[in-house]
mmCIF file of C-alpha atoms in Angstrom:
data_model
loop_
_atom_site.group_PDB
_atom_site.id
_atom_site.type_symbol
_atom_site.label_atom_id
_atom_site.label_comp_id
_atom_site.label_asym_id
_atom_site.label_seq_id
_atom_site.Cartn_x
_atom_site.Cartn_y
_atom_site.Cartn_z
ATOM 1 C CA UNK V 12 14.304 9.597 20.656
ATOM 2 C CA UNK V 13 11.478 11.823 19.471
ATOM 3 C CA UNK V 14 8.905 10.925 17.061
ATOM 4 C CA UNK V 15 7.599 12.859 13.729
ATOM 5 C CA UNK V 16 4.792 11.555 11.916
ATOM 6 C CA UNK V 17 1.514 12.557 10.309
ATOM 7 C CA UNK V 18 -1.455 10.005 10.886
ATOM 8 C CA UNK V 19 -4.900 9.886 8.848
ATOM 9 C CA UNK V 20 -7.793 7.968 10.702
ATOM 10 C CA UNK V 21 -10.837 7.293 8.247
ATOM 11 C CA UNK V 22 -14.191 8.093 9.807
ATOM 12 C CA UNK V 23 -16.745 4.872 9.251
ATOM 13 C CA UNK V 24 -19.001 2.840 11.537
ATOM 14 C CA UNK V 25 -18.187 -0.360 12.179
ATOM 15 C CA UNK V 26 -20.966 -2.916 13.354
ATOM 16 C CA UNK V 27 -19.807 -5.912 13.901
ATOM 17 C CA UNK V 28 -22.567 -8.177 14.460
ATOM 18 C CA UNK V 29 -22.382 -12.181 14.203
ATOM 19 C CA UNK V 30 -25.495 -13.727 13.419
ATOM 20 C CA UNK V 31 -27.222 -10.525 12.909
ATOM 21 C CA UNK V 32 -26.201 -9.328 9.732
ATOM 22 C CA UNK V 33 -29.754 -8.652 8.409
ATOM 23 C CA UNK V 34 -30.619 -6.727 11.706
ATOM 24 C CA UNK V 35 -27.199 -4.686 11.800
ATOM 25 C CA UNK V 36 -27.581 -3.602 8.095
ATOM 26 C CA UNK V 37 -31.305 -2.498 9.165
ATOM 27 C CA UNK V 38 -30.101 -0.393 11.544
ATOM 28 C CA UNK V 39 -27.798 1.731 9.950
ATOM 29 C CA UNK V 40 -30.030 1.777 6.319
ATOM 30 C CA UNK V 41 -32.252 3.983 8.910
ATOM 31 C CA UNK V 42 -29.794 5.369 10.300
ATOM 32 C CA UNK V 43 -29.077 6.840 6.832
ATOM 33 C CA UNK V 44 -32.600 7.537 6.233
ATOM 34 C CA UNK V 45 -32.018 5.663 2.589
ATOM 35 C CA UNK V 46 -35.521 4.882 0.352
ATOM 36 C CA UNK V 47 -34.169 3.869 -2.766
ATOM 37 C CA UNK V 48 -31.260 1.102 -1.841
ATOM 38 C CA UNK V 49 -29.084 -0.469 -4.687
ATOM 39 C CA UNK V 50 -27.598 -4.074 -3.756
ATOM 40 C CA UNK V 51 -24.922 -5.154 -5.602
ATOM 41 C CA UNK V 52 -24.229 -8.630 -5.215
ATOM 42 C CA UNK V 53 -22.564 -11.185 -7.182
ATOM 43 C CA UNK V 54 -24.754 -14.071 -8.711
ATOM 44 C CA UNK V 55 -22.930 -16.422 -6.549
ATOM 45 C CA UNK V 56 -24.420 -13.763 -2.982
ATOM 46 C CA UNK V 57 -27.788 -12.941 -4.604
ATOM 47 C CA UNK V 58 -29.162 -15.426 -1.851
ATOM 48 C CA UNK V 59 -27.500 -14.435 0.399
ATOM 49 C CA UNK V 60 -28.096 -10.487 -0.017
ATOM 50 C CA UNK V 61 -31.737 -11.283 -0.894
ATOM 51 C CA UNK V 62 -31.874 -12.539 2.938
ATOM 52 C CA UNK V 63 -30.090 -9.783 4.677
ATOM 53 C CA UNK V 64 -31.754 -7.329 2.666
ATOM 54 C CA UNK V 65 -35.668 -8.187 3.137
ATOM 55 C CA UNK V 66 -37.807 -5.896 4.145
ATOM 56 C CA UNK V 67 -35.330 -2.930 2.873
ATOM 57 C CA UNK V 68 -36.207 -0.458 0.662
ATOM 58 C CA UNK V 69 -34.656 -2.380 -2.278
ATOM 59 C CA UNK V 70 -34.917 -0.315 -5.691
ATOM 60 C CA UNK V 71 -32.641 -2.789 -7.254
ATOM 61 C CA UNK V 72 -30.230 -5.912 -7.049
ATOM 62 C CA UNK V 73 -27.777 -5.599 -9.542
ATOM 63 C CA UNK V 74 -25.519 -8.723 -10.120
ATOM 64 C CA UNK V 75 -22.588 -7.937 -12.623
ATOM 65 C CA UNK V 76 -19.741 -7.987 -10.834
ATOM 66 C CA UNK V 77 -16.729 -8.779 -12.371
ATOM 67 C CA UNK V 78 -12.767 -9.052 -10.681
ATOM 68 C CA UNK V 79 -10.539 -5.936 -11.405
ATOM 69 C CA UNK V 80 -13.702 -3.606 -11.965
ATOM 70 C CA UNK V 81 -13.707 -3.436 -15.582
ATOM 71 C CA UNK V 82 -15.106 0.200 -16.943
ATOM 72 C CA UNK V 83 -17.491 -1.083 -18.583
ATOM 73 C CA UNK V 84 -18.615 -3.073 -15.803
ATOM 74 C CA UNK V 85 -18.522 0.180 -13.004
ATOM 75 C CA UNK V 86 -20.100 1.956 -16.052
ATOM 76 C CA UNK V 87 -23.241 -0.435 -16.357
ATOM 77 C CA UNK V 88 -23.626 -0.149 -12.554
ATOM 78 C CA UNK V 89 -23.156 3.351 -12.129
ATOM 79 C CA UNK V 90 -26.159 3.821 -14.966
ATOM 80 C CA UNK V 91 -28.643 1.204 -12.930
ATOM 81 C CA UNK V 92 -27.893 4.015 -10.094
ATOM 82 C CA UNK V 93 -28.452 6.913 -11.726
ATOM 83 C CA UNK V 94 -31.803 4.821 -13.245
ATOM 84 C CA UNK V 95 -33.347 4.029 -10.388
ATOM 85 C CA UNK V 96 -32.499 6.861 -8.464
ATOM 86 C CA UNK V 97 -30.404 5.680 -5.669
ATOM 87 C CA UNK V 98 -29.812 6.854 -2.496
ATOM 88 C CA UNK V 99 -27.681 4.234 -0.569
ATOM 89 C CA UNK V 100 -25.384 1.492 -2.248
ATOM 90 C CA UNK V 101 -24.973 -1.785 -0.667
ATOM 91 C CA UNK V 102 -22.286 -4.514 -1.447
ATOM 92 C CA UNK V 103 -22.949 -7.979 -0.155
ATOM 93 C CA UNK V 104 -19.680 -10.184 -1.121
ATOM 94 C CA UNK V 105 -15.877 -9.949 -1.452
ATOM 95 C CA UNK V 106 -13.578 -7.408 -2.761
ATOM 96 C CA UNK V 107 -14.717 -7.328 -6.572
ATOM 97 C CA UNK V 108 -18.152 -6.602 -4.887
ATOM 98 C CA UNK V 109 -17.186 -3.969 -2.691
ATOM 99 C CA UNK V 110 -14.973 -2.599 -5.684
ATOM 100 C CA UNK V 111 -17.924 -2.100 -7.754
ATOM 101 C CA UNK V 112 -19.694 -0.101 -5.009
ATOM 102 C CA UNK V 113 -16.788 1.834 -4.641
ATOM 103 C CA UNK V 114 -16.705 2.874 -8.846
ATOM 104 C CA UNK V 115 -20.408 3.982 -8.180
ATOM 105 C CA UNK V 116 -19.631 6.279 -5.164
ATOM 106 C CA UNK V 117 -16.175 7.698 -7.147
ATOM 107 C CA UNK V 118 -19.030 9.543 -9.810
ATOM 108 C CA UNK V 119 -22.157 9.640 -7.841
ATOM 109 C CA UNK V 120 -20.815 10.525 -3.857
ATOM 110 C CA UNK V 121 -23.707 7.934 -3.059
ATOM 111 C CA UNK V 122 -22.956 6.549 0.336
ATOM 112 C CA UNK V 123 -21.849 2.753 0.868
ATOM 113 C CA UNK V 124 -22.627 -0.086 3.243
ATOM 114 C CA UNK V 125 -20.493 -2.606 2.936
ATOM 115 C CA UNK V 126 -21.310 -6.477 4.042
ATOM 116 C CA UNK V 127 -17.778 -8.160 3.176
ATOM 117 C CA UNK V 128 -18.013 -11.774 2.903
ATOM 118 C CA UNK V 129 -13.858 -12.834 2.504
ATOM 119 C CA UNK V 130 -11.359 -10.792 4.312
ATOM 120 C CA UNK V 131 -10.304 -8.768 1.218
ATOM 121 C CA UNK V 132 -10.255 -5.456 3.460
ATOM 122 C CA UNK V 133 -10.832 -2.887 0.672
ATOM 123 C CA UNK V 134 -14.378 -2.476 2.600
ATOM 124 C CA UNK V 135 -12.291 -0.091 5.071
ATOM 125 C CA UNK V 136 -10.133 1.681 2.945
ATOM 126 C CA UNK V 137 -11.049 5.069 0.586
ATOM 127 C CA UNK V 138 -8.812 2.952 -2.038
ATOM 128 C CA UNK V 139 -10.573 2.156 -5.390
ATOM 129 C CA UNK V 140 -9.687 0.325 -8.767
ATOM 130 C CA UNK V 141 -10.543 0.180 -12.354
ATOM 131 C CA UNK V 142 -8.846 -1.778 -15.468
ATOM 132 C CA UNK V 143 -8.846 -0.953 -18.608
ATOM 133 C CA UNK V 144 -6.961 -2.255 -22.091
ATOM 134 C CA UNK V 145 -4.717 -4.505 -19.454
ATOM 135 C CA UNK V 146 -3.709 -2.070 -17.193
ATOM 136 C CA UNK V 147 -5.507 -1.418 -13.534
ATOM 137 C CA UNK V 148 -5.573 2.473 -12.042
ATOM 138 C CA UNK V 149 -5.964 2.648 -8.666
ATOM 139 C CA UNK V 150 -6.784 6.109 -6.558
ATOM 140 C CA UNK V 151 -7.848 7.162 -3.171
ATOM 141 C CA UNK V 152 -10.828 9.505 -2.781
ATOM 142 C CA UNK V 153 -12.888 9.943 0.451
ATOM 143 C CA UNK V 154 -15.932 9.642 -1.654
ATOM 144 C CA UNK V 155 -15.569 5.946 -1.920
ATOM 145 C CA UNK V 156 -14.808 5.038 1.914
ATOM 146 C CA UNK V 157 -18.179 2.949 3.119
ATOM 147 C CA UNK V 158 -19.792 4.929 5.230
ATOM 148 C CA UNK V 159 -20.203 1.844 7.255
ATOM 149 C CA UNK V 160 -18.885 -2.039 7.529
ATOM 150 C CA UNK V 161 -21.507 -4.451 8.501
ATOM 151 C CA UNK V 162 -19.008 -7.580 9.895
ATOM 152 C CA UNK V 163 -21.003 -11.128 10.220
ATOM 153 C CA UNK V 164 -18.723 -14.316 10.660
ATOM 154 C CA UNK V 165 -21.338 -16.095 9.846
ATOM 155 C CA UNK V 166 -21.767 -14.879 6.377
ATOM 156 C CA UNK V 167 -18.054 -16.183 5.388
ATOM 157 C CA UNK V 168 -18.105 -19.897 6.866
ATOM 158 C CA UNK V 169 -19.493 -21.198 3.519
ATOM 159 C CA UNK V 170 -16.448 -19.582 1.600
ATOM 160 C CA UNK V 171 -14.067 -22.603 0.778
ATOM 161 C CA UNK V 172 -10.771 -23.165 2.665
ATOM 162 C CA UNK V 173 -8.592 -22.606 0.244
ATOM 163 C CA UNK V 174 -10.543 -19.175 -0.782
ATOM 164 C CA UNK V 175 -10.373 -18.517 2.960
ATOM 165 C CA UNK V 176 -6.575 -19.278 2.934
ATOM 166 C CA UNK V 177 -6.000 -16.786 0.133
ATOM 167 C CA UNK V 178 -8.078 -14.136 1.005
ATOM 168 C CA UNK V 179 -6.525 -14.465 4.494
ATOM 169 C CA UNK V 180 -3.087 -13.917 3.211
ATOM 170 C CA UNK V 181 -4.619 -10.770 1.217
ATOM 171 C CA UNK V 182 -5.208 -9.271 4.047
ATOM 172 C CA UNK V 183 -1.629 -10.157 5.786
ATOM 173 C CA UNK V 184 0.414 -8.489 2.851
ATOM 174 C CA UNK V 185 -1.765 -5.344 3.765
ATOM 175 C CA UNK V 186 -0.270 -5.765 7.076
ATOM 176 C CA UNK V 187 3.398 -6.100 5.910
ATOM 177 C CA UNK V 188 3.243 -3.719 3.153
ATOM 178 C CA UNK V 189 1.823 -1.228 5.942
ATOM 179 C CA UNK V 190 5.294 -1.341 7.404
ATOM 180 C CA UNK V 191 6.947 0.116 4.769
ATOM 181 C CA UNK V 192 4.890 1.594 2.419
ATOM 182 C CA UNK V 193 5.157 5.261 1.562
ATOM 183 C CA UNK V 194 2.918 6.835 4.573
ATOM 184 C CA UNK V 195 3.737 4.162 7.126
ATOM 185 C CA UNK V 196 3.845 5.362 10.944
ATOM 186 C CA UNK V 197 3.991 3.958 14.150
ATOM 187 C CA UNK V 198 0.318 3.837 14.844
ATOM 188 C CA UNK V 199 0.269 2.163 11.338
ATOM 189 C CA UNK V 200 2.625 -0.204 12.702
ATOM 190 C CA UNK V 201 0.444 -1.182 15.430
ATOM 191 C CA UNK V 202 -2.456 -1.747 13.748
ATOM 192 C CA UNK V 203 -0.498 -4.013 11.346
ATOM 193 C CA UNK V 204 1.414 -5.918 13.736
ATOM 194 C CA UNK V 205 -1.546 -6.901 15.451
ATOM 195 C CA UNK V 206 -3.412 -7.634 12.208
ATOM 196 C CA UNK V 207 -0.319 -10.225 11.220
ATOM 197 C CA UNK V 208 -0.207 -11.675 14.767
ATOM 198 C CA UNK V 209 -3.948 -12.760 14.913
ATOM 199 C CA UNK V 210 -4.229 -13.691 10.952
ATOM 200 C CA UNK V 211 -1.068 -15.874 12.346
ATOM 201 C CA UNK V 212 -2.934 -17.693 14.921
ATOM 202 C CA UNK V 213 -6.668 -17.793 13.105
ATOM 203 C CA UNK V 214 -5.744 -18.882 9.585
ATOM 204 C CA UNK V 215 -4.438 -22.371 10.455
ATOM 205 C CA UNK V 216 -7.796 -22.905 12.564
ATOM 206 C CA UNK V 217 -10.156 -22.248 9.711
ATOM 207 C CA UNK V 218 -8.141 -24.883 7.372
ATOM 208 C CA UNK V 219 -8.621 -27.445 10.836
ATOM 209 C CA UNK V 220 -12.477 -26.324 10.833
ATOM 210 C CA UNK V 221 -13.798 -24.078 8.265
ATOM 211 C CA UNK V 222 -16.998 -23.996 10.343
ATOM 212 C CA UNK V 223 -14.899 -22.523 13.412
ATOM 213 C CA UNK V 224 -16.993 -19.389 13.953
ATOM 214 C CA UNK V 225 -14.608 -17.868 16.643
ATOM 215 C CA UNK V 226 -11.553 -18.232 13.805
ATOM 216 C CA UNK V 227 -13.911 -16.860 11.293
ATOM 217 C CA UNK V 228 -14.448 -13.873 13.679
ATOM 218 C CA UNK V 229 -10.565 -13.203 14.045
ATOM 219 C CA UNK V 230 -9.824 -13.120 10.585
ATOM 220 C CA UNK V 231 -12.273 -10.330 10.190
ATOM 221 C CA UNK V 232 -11.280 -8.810 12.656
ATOM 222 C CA UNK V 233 -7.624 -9.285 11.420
ATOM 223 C CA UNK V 234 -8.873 -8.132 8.106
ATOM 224 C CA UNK V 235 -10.128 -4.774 9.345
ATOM 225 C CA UNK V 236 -7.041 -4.426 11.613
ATOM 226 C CA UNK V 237 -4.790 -4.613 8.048
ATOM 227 C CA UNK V 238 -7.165 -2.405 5.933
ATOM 228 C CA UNK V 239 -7.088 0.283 8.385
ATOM 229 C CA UNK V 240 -3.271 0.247 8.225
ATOM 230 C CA UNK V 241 -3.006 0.044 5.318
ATOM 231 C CA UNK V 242 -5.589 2.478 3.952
ATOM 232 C CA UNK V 243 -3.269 5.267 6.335
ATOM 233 C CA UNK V 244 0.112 4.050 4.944
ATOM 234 C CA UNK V 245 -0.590 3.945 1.715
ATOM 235 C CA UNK V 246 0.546 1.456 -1.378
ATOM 236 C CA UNK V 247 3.963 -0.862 -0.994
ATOM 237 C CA UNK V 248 5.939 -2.776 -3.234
ATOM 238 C CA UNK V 249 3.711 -5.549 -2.924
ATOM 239 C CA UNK V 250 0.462 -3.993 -3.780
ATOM 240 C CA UNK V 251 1.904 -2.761 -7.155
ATOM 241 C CA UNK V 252 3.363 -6.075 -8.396
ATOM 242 C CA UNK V 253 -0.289 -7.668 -7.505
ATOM 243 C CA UNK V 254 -2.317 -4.637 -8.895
ATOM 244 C CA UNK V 255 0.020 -4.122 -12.132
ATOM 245 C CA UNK V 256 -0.414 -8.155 -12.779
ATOM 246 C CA UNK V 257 -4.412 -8.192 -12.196
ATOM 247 C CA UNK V 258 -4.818 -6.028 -15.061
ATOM 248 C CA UNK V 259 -2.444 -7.033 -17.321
ATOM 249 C CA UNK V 260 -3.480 -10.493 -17.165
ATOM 250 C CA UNK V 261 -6.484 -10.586 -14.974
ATOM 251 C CA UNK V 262 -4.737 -13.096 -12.259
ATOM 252 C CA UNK V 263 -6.716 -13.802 -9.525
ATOM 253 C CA UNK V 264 -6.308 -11.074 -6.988
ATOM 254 C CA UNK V 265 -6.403 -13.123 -3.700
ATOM 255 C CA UNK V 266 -3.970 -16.074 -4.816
ATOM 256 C CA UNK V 267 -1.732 -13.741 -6.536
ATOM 257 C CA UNK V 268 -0.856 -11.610 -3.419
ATOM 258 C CA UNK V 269 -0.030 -14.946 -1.637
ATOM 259 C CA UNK V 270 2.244 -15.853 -4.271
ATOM 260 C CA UNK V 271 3.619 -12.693 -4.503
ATOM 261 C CA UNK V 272 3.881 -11.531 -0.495
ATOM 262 C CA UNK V 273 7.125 -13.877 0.673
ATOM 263 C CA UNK V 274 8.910 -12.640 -2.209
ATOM 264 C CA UNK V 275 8.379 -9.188 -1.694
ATOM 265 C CA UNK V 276 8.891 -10.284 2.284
ATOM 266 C CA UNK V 277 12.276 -11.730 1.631
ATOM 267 C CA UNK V 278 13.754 -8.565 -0.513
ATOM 268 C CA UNK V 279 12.838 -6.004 1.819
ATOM 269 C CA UNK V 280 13.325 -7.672 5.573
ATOM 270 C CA UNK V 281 16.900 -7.481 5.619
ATOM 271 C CA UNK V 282 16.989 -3.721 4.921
ATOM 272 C CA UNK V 283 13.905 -3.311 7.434
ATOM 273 C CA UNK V 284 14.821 -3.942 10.705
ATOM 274 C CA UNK V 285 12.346 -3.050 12.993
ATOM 275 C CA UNK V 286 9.605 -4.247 10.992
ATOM 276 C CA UNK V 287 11.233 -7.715 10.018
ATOM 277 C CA UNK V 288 11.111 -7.727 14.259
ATOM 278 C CA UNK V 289 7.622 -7.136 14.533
ATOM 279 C CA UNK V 290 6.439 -9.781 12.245
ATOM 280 C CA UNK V 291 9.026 -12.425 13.546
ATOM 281 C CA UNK V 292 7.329 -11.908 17.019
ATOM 282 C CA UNK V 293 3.906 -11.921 15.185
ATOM 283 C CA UNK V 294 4.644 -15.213 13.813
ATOM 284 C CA UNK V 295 6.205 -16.993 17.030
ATOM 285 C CA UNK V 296 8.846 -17.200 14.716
ATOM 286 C CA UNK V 297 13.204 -16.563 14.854
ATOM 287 C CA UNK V 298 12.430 -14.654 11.634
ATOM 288 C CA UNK V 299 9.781 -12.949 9.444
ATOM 289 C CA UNK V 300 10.411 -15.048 6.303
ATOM 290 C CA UNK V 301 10.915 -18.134 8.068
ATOM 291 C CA UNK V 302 7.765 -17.107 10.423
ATOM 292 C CA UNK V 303 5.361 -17.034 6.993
ATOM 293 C CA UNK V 304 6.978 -19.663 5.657
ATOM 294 C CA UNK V 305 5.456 -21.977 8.587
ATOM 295 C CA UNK V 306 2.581 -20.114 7.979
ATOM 296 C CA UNK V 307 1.959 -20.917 4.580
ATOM 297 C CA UNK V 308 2.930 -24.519 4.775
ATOM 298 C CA UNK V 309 0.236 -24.996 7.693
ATOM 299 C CA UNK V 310 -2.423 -23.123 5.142
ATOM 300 C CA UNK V 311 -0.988 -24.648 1.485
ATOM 301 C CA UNK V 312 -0.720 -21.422 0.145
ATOM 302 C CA UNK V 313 -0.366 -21.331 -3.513
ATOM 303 C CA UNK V 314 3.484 -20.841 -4.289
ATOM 304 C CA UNK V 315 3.243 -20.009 -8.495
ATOM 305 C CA UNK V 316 1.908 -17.377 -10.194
ATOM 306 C CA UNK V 317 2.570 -20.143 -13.452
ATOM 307 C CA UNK V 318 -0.309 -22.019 -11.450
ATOM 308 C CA UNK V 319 -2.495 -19.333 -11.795
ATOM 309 C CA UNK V 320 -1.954 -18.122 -15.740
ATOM 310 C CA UNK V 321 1.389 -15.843 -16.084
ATOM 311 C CA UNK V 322 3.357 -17.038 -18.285
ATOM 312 C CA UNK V 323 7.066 -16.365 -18.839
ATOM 313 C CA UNK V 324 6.258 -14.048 -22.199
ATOM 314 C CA UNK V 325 4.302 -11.450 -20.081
ATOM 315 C CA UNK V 326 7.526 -10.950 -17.691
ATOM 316 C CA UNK V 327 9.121 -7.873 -19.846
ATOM 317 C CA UNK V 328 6.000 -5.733 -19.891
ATOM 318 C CA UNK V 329 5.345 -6.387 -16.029
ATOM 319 C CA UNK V 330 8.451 -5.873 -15.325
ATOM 320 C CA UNK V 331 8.311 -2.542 -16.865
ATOM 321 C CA UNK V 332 4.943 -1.778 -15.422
ATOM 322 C CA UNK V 333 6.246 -2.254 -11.777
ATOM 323 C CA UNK V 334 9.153 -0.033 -12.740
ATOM 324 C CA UNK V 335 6.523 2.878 -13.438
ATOM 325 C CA UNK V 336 4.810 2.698 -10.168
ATOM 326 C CA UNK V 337 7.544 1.319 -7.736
ATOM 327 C CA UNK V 338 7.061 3.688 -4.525
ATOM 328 C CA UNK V 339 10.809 5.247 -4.307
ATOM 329 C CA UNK V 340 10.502 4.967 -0.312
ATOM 330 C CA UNK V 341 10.691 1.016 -0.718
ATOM 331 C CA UNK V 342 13.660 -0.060 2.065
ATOM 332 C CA UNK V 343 15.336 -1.539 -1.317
ATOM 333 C CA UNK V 344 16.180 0.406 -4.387
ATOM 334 C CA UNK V 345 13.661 -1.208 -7.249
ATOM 335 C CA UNK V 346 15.534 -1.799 -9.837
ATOM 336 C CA UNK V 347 14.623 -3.889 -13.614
ATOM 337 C CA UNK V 348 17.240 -6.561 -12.777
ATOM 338 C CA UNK V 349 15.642 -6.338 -8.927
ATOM 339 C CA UNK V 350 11.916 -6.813 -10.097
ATOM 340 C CA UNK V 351 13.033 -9.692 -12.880
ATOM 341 C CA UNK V 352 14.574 -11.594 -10.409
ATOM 342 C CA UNK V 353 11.251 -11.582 -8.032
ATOM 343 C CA UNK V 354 8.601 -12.046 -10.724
ATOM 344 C CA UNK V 355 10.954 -14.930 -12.108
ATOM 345 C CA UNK V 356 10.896 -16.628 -8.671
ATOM 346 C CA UNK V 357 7.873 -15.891 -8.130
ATOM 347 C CA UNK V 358 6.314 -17.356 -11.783
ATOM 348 C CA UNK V 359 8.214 -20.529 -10.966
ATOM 349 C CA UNK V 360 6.912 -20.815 -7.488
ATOM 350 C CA UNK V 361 10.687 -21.034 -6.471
ATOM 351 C CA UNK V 362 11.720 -19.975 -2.449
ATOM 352 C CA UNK V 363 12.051 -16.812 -1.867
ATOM 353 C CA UNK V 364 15.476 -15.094 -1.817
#
């Protein structure tokens, strides 16, 4: 059997550095030979920044952040860049955080250092996102990519378990989309299977001890394992349904891809072979759906997207949303009645079929 595929590996540094975020970030801020730094942080990480970031050459912490990346929000911060004349952008927090930095570098090609604090993985992908009137546009662009990650486990043992849990299965549905999304490859596949397999093993330890550092250390390493893969393979199924319902009704993004990921897992398995195998044998488990089922029951993942504000009136225009952007290389055909059975399910919290 012969193999034909066409790869893309994103250039970035990656320090990983527990304990030492401060001294990691220093490093590669001189590296860059940046004088005029802008931190973005959320309120909620303008401690936290303030710490890892003393004795930079701060020109300004900027601290509205908002989930989705409103315009007017990447607006505001792309004007405090342009004001203070910026040369380096630094995001301290999770994916909203990160986001934001990204919107800045789409206009400006200002160069990013990202400090992730969750495992949302969008810190190593050239992916960005902006919402607008209910609907969320999402593009790749090299000019976004961080130019570097700075990874301290440290930094994410005061997020909450349940955030942890979430944001954990975030960053496994980039890992299962990655095996059949529209670019997916076997090097993809790799990536991705080891992503799920250690996510597997490290989630259920942070829920026993949210202060267990070496957990906290595999799930960001897990998290940059899925982000790479999926930043190559491009945008599944299950990335549409989440991004098409953040901006239509500005659902949490973490809980609503792991409300969303079994169902997605559990239409496209059967027709997917080879990568239902790989996750089954990431999971320990007979089967991929029965394999994050376990999962999710050790972690209480959420199981509604009615828990977390859809309501059955916003079905019909999702529906039709997801219909717009459904990648035509999904393993099943997406059809209306398809997607209304899923998002149905899915809004009820029912099991997956």
């Amino acid at each position: 059997m012969t193999r034909s595929f066409v790869h893309d590996t994103l250039g970035q540094r990656i320090r990983f550095a527990t304990g030492d975020a401060a001294g990691a970030l220093a490093a590669e801020v001189e590296e860059l030979g940046a004088q005029r730094v802008l931190v973005l942080a959320a309120p909620s990480e303008s401690a936290l920044a303030g710490r890892i970031t003393d004795g930079l050459p701060v020109a300004r912490v900027h601290d509205e952040v908002a989930m989705h990346v409103p315009v007017a929000v990447a607006e505001l911060a792309r004007a405090v860049a342009t004001e203070v004349d910026a040369d380096l952008v630094v995001s301290v927090g999770g994916g909203s955080t990160t986001g934001l930095a990204k919107a800045v570098a789409l206009t400006s090609g200002l160069p990013v250092v990202a400090v992730p604090t969750t495992y949302a993985g969008s810190e190593a992908t050239d992916v960005w996102g902006l919402t607008q009137d209910g609907r969320k546009t999402t593009g790749s662009d090299p000019r976004v990519l961080p130019r570097c990650v700075v990874y301290d486990a440290s930094l994410t043992t005061s997020l909450p378990v349940d955030l942890s849990v979430t944001s954990g299965l975030n960053a496994l549905a980039h890992c299962v989309d990655s095996l059949w999304a529209p670019r997916a490859d076997p090097i993809n596949a790799a990536l991705a299977t080891e992503g799920a397999r250690v996510l597997a093993r490290a989630l259920p330890a942070v829920v026993a001890d949210g202060q267990d550092l070496e957990a906290r250390e595999e799930l960001l390493y897990a998290a940059y394992l899925s982000a790479v893969a999926f930043a190559s393979a491009g945008s599944g199924l299950h990335h549409k349904i989440c991004h098409v319902l953040g901006g239509l009704r500005d659902l949490p993004h973490a809980p609503t891809h792991a409300v969303v990921l079994p169902h997605v897992l559990a239409l496209n398995a059967p027709a997917a072979p080879d990568a239902e195998a790989r996750l089954a044998e990431a999971f320990g488990s007979a089967t991929a759906l029965g394999g994050l089922a376990a999962l999710r029951e050790r972690v209480d993942a959420p199981r509604s997207l009615g828990a977390l504000g859809l309501e059955e009136e916003h079905l019909p225009a999702a529906v039709e949303a997801v219909l717009e952007v459904a990648p035509p290389s999904n393993p099943v055909p997406v059809t209306r009645p398809v997607l209304e059975q899923l998002l149905r399910r899915a809004l009820e919290g029912s099991e997956p079929s």
